[in-house]
Coordinates of C-alpha atoms in Angstrom, one line a residue:
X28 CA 81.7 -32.8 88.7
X29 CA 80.4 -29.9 90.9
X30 CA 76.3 -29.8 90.9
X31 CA 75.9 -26.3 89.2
X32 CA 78.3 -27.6 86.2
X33 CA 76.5 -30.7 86.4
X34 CA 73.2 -28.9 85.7
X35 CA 74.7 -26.7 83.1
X36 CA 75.6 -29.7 80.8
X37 CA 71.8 -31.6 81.5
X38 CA 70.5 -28.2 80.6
X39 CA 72.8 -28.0 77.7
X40 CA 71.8 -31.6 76.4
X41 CA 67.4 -31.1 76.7
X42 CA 68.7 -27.6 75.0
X43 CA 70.1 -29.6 72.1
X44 CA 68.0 -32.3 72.2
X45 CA 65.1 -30.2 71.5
X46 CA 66.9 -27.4 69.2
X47 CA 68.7 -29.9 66.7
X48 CA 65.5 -31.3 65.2
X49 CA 64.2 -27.9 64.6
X50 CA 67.3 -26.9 63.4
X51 CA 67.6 -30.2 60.6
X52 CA 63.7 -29.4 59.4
X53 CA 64.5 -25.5 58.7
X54 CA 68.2 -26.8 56.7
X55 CA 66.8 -29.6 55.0
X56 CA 63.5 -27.2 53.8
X57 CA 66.6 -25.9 51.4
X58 CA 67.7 -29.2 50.4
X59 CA 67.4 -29.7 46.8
X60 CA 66.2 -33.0 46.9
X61 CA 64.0 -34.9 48.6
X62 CA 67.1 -37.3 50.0
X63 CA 67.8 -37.1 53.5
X64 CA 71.2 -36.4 52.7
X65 CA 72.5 -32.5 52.1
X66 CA 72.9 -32.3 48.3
X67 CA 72.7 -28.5 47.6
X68 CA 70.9 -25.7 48.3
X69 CA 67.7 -24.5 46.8
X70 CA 64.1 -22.8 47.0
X71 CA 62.6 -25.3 45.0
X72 CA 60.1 -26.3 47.7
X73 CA 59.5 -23.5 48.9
X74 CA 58.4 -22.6 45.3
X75 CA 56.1 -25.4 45.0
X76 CA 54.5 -24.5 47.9
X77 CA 53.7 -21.1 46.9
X78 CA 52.9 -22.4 43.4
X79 CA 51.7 -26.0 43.6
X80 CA 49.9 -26.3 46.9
X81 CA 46.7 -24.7 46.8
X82 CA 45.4 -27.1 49.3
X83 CA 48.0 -26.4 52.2
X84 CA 46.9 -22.6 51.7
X85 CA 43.4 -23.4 52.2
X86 CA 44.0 -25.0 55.0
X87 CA 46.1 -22.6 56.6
X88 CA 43.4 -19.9 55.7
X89 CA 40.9 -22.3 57.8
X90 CA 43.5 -22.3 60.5
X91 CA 43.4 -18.4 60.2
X92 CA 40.0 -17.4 60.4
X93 CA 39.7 -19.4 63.6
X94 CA 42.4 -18.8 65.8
X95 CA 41.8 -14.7 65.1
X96 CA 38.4 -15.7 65.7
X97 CA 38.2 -17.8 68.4
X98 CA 41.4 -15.3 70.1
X99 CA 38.8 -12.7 70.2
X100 CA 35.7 -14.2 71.5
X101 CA 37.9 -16.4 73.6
X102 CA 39.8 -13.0 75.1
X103 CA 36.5 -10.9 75.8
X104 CA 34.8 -13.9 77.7
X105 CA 38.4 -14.2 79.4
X106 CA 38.1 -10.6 80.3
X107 CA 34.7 -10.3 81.9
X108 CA 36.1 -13.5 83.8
X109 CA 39.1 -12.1 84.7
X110 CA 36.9 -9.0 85.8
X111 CA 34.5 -11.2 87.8
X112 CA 37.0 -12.9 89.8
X113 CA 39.3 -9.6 90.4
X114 CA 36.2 -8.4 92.1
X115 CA 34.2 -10.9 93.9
X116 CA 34.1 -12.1 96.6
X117 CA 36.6 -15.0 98.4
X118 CA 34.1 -17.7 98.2
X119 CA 34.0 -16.6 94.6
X120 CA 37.4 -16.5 93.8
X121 CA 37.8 -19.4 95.1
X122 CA 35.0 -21.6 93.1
X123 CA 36.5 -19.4 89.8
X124 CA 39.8 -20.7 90.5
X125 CA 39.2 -24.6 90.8
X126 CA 37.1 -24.5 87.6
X127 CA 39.2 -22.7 85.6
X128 CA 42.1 -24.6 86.4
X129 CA 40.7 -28.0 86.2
X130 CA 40.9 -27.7 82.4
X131 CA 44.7 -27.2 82.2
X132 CA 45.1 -30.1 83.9
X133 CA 42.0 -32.6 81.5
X134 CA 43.9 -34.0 78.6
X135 CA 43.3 -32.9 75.5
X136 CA 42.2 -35.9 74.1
X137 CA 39.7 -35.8 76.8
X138 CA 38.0 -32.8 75.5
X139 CA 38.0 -33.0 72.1
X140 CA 36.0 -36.3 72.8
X141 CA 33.7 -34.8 75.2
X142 CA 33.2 -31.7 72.5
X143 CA 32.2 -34.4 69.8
X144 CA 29.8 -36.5 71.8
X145 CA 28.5 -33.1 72.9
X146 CA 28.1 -31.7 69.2
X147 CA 26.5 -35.5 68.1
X148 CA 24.4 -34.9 71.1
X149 CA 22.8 -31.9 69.5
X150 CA 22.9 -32.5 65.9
X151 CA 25.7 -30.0 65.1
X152 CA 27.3 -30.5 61.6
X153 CA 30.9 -30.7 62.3
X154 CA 32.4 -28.1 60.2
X155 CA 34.4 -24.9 60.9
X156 CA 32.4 -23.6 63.4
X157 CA 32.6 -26.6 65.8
X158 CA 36.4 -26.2 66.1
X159 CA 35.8 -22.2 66.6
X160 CA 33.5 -23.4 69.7
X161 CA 36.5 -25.9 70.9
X162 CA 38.7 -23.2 70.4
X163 CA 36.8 -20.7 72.0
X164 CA 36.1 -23.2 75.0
X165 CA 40.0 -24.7 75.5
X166 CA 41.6 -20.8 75.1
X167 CA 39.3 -19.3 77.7
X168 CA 41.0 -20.7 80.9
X169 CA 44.4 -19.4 79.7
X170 CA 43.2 -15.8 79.1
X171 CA 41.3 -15.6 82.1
X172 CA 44.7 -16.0 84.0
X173 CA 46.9 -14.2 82.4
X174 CA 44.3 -11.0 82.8
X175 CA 43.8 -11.6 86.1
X176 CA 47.6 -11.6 86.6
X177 CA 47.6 -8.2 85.5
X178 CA 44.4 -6.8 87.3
X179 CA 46.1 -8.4 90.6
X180 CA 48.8 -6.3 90.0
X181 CA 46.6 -2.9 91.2
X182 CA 44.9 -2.2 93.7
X183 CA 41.7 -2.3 94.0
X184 CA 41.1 1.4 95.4
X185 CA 42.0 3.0 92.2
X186 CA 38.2 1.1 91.4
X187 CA 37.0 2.6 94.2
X188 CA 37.8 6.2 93.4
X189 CA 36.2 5.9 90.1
X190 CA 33.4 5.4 91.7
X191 CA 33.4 8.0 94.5
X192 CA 34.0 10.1 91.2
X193 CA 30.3 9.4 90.1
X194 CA 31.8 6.7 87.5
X195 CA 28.9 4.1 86.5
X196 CA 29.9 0.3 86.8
X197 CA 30.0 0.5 83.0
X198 CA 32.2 3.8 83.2
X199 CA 34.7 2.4 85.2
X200 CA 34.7 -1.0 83.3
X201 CA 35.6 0.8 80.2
X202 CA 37.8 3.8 81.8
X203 CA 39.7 2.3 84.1
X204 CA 39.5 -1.9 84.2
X205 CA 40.0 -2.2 80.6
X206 CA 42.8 0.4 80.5
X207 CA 44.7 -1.2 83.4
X208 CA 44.1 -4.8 81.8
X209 CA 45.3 -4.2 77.9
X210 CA 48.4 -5.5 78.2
X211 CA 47.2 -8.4 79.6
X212 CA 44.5 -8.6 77.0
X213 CA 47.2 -8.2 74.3
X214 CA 49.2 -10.9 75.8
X215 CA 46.4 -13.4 76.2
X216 CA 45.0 -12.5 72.2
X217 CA 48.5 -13.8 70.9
X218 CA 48.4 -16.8 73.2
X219 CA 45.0 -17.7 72.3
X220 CA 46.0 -17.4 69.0
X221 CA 48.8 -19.5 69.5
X222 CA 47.3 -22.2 71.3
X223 CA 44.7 -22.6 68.6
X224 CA 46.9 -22.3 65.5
X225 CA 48.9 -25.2 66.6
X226 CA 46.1 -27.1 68.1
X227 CA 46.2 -31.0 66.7
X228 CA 44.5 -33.1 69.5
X229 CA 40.9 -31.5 69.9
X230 CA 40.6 -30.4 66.4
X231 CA 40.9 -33.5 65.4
X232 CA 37.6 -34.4 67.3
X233 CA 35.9 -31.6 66.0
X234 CA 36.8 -31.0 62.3
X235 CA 34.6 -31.8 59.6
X236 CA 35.7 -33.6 56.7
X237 CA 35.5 -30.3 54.6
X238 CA 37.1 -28.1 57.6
X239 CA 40.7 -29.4 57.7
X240 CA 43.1 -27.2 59.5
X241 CA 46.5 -26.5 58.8
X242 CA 48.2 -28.9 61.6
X243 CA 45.2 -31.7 60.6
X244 CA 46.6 -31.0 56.9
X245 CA 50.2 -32.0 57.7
X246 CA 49.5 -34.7 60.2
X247 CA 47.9 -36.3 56.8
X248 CA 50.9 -35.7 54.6
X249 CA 53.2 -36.8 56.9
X250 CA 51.5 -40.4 56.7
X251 CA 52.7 -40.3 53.1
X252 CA 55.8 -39.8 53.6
X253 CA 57.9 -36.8 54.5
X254 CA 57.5 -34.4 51.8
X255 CA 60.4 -31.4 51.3
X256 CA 57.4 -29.3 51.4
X257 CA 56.2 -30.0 54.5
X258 CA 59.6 -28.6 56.0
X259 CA 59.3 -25.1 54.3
X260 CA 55.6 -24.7 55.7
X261 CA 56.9 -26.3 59.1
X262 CA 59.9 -23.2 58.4
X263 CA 57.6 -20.7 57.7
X264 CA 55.6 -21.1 60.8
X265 CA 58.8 -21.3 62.9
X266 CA 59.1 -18.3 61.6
X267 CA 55.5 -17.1 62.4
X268 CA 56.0 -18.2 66.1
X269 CA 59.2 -16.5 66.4
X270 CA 57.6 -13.4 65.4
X271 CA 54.5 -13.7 67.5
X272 CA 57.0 -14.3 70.7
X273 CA 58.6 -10.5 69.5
X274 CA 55.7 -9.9 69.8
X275 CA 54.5 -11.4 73.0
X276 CA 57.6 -9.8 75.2
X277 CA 56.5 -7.0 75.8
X278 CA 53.7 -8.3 77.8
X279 CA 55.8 -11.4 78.9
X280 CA 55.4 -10.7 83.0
X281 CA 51.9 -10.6 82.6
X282 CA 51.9 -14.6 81.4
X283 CA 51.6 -17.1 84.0

């Protein structure tokens, strides 16, 4: 077999391999019973989780509040970081870089229990707001690059004209870097938002026992057994992530 065919059929395996399962939780969400055998279609369970399971929705309200949250605190302190870097100096850039990157490489289990020891440390009730800070502090790193992809792609003189124009720092902060760096902004919101929405490992760490989020919700349901309604709210976000990507592609060359 000829290399390039070779690597078409591995490709074609992984692509199976990782499509198939998503594929049998989406049918079987229509099964009508709870058998993992096809017996029929139906909505049933998707009716009892619009109808029976107030507790899922709460959850996924909790898992709502803070990744829009968290997104948007985590995407302005990305920005002014992103900002920072674009314009200072080597030495700068290059100190910027190694911390920022060190945290895509710390396992997350790592950091959610370094975030709990720290909250322990000083007394903070673990609660909702804890996993908006972890949020907030893992999402950071990842919009910080992906703005700074998109400053890098200008140069820096259009700046510098602003400023022979009489533009304030401020001024051109808000009339010309902000401008130039939206879709990048954009693009790192909705991957913030992402990243947190679907975050298991550090909330874990962080949640309180009255703070459960959405993915800490199924994780204990799952450990009861797989329930027909946990495939139509594992559908349903499918679907959410599908329509986030739309979404997303518009800015998708910004992404590192």
């Amino acid at each position: 077999m000829k290399p390039g065919k070779f690597a078409l059929v591995v490709t074609l395996i992984v692509l199976l391999f990782f499509y198939v399962p998503i594929f049998i939780v989406v049918l079987f969400s229509f099964n009508s019973s709870k058998s993992p055998e096809w017996t029929g279609f139906s909505l049933k369970w998707y009716e009892k989780l619009f109808t029976s399971s107030a507790h899922i929705w709460r959850t996924f309200m909790n898992s709502i509040i803070v990744g829009i949250s968290s997104s948007f605190v985590g995407v302005i302190l990305g920005t002014f970081g992103a900002v920072a870097m674009y314009m200072g100096s080597k030495k700068f850039k290059k100190l910027m870089w190694t911390t920022t990157y060190i945290p895509f490489i710390i396992p997350d289990i790592i950091i959610g229990v370094s975030l709990l020891v720290f909250f322990t440390t000083i007394h903070l009730r673990l609660s909702l707001f804890t996993i908006f800070i972890a949020h907030v502090t893992f999402s950071i790193p990842y919009t910080m690059m992906i703005i700074l992809t998109r400053l890098q792609d200008f140069d820096k003189s259009i700046i510098e004209a602003a400023y022979d124009l009489g533009a304030t720092r401020a001024i051109a902060l808000w009339k010309v870097i902000i401008p130039i760096a939206l879709p990048g902004i954009v693009a790192a919101f909705f991957m913030a938002f992402t990243l947190s929405i679907d975050d298991f490992v550090i909330t874990f760490f962080v949640a309180g026992p009255s703070s459960t989020t959405l993915p800490l919700q199924i994780f204990s349901m799952v450990r009861f057994g797989i329930s027909p309604v946990i495939n139509a709210i594992s559908t349903l976000l499918l679907a959410g992530t599908i329509f986030i990507s739309v979404l997303l592609r518009k800015y998708v060359r910004y992404i590192i």
